[in-house]
Short mmCIF file of C-alpha atoms in Angstrom, two decimals:
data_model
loop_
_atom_site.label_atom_id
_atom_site.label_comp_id
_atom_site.label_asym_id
_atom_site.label_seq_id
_atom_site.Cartn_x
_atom_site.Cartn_y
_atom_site.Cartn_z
CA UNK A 1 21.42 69.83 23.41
CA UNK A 2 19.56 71.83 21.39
CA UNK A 3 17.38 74.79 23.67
CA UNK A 4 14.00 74.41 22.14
CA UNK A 5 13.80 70.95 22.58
CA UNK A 6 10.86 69.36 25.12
CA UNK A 7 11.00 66.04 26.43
CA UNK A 8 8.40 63.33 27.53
CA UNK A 9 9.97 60.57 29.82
CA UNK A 10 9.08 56.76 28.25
CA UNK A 11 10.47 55.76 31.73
CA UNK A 12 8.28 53.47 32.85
CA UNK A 13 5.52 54.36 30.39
CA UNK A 14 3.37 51.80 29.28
CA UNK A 15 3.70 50.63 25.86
CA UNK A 16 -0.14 52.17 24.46
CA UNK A 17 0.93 55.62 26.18
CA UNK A 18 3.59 55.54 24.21
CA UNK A 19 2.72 55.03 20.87
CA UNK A 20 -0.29 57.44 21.64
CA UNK A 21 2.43 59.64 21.55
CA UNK A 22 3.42 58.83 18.35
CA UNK A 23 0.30 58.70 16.89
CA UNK A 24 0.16 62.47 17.13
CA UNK A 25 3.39 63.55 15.18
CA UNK A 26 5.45 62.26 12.52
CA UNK A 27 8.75 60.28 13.21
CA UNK A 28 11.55 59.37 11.09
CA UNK A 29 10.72 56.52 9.74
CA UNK A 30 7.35 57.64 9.00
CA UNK A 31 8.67 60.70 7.02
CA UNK A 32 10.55 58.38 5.16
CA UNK A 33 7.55 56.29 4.33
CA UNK A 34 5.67 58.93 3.16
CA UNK A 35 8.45 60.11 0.72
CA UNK A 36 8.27 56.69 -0.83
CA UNK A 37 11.54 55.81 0.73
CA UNK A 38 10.32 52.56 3.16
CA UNK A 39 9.74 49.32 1.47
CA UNK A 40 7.49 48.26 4.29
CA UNK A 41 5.17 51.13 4.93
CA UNK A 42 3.32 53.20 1.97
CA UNK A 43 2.36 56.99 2.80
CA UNK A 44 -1.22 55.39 3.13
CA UNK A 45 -0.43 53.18 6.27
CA UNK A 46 0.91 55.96 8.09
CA UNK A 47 -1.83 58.34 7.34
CA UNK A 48 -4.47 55.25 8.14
CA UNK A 49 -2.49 54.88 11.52
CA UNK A 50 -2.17 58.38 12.46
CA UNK A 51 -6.20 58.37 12.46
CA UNK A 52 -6.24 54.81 14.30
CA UNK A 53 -7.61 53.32 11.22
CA UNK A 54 -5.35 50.21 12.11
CA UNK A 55 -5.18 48.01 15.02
CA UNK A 56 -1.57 48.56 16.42
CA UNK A 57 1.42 46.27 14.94
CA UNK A 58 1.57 43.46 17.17
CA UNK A 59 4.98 42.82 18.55
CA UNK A 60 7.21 40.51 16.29
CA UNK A 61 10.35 37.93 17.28
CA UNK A 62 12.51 40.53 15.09
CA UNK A 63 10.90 43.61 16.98
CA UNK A 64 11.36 42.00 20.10
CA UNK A 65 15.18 41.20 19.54
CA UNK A 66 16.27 44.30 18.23
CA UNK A 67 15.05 46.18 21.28
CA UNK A 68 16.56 43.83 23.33
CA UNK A 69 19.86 44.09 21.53
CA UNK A 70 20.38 47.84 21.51
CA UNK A 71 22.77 47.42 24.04
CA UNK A 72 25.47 45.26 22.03
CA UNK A 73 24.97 47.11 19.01
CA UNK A 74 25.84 50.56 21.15
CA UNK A 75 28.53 48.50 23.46
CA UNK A 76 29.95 47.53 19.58
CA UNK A 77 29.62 50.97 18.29
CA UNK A 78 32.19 52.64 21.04
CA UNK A 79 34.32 49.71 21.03
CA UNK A 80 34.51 50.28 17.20
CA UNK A 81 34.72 54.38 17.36
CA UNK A 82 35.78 55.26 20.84
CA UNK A 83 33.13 57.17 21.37
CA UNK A 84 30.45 56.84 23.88
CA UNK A 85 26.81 56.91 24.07
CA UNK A 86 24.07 57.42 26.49
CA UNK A 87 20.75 56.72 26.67
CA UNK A 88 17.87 59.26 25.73
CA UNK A 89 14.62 57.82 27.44
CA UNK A 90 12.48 60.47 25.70
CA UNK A 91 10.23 61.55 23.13
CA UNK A 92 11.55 64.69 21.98
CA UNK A 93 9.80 67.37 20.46
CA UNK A 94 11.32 70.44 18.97
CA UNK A 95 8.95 73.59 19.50
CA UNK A 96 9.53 74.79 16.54
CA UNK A 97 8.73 71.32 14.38
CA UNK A 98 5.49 70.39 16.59
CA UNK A 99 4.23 67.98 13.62
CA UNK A 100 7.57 65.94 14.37
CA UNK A 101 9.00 63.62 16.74
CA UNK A 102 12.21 61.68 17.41
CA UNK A 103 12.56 58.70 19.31
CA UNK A 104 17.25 58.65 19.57
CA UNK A 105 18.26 55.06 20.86
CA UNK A 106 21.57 56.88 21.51
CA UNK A 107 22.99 60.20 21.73
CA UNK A 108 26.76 60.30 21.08
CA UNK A 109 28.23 62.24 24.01
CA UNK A 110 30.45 65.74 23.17
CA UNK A 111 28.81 65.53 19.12
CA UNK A 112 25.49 66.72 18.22
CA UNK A 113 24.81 63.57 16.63
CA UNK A 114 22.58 60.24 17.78
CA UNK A 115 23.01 56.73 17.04
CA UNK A 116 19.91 54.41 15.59
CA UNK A 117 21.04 50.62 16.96
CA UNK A 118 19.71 48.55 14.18
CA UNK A 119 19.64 44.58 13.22
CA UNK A 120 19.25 42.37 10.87
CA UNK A 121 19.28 38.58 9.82
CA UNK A 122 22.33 37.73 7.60
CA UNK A 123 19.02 36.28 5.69
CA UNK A 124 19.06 39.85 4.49
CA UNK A 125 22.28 40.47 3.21
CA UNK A 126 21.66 40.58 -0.33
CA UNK A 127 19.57 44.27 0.62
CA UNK A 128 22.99 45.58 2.12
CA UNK A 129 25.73 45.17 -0.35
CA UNK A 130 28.57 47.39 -0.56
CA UNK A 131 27.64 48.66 3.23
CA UNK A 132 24.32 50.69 1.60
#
């Protein structure tokens, strides 16, 4: 792990603490939205959430599940590669990036690499041909 890295513990932190947080630096998924990169989010929502200009995203059925399925999809992942994961319950910061954030569902242990669980509906299959 990287030495200029700081850590805030989401163990047992409540779910407004948290994206508090987040509020105050930019993640990845946000810096892809404001390159133009996200389908859902424009460079305009973030920038309208980061000053609390919208209510917070309420919790979705798809949201919910792919939380809750995190597990499987890392469980899957070393039963496909052999290599295992652990759990990172932190927001890290790097000191020398303090506009930025990462939120890592996974770190792959002996790599310097992470692992984003992510799911879909086979509703959406159509936006992930070719494995893209």
């Amino acid at each position: 792990m990287h030495k200029n890295l700081i850590k805030i513990s989401t163990v047992n932190m409540p779910r407004e603490e948290w994206l508090d947080h987040r509020r105050k630096t930019i993640g990845g998924s946000e810096a892809a939205s404001i390159l133009g990169l996200n389908p859902w989010c424009s460079p305009y929502t973030v920038w309208a959430d980061k000053l609390g200009k919208l209510e917070p995203k309420e919790d979705s059925e798809p949201m919910r599940l792919g939380r809750d399925l995190e597990d499987s999809v890392a469980k899957r992942f070393t039963e496909a590669t052999g290599k295992r994961v652990r759990r990172e319950n932190a927001i890290i910061y790097n000191e020398n990036y303090p506009f930025a954030h990462a939120n890592v569902d996974r770190f792959v242990i002996g790599e310097d690499a992470g692992l984003e669980c992510k799911t879909t509906s086979v509703l959406n299959l159509k936006q992930y041909k070719n494995g893209e």
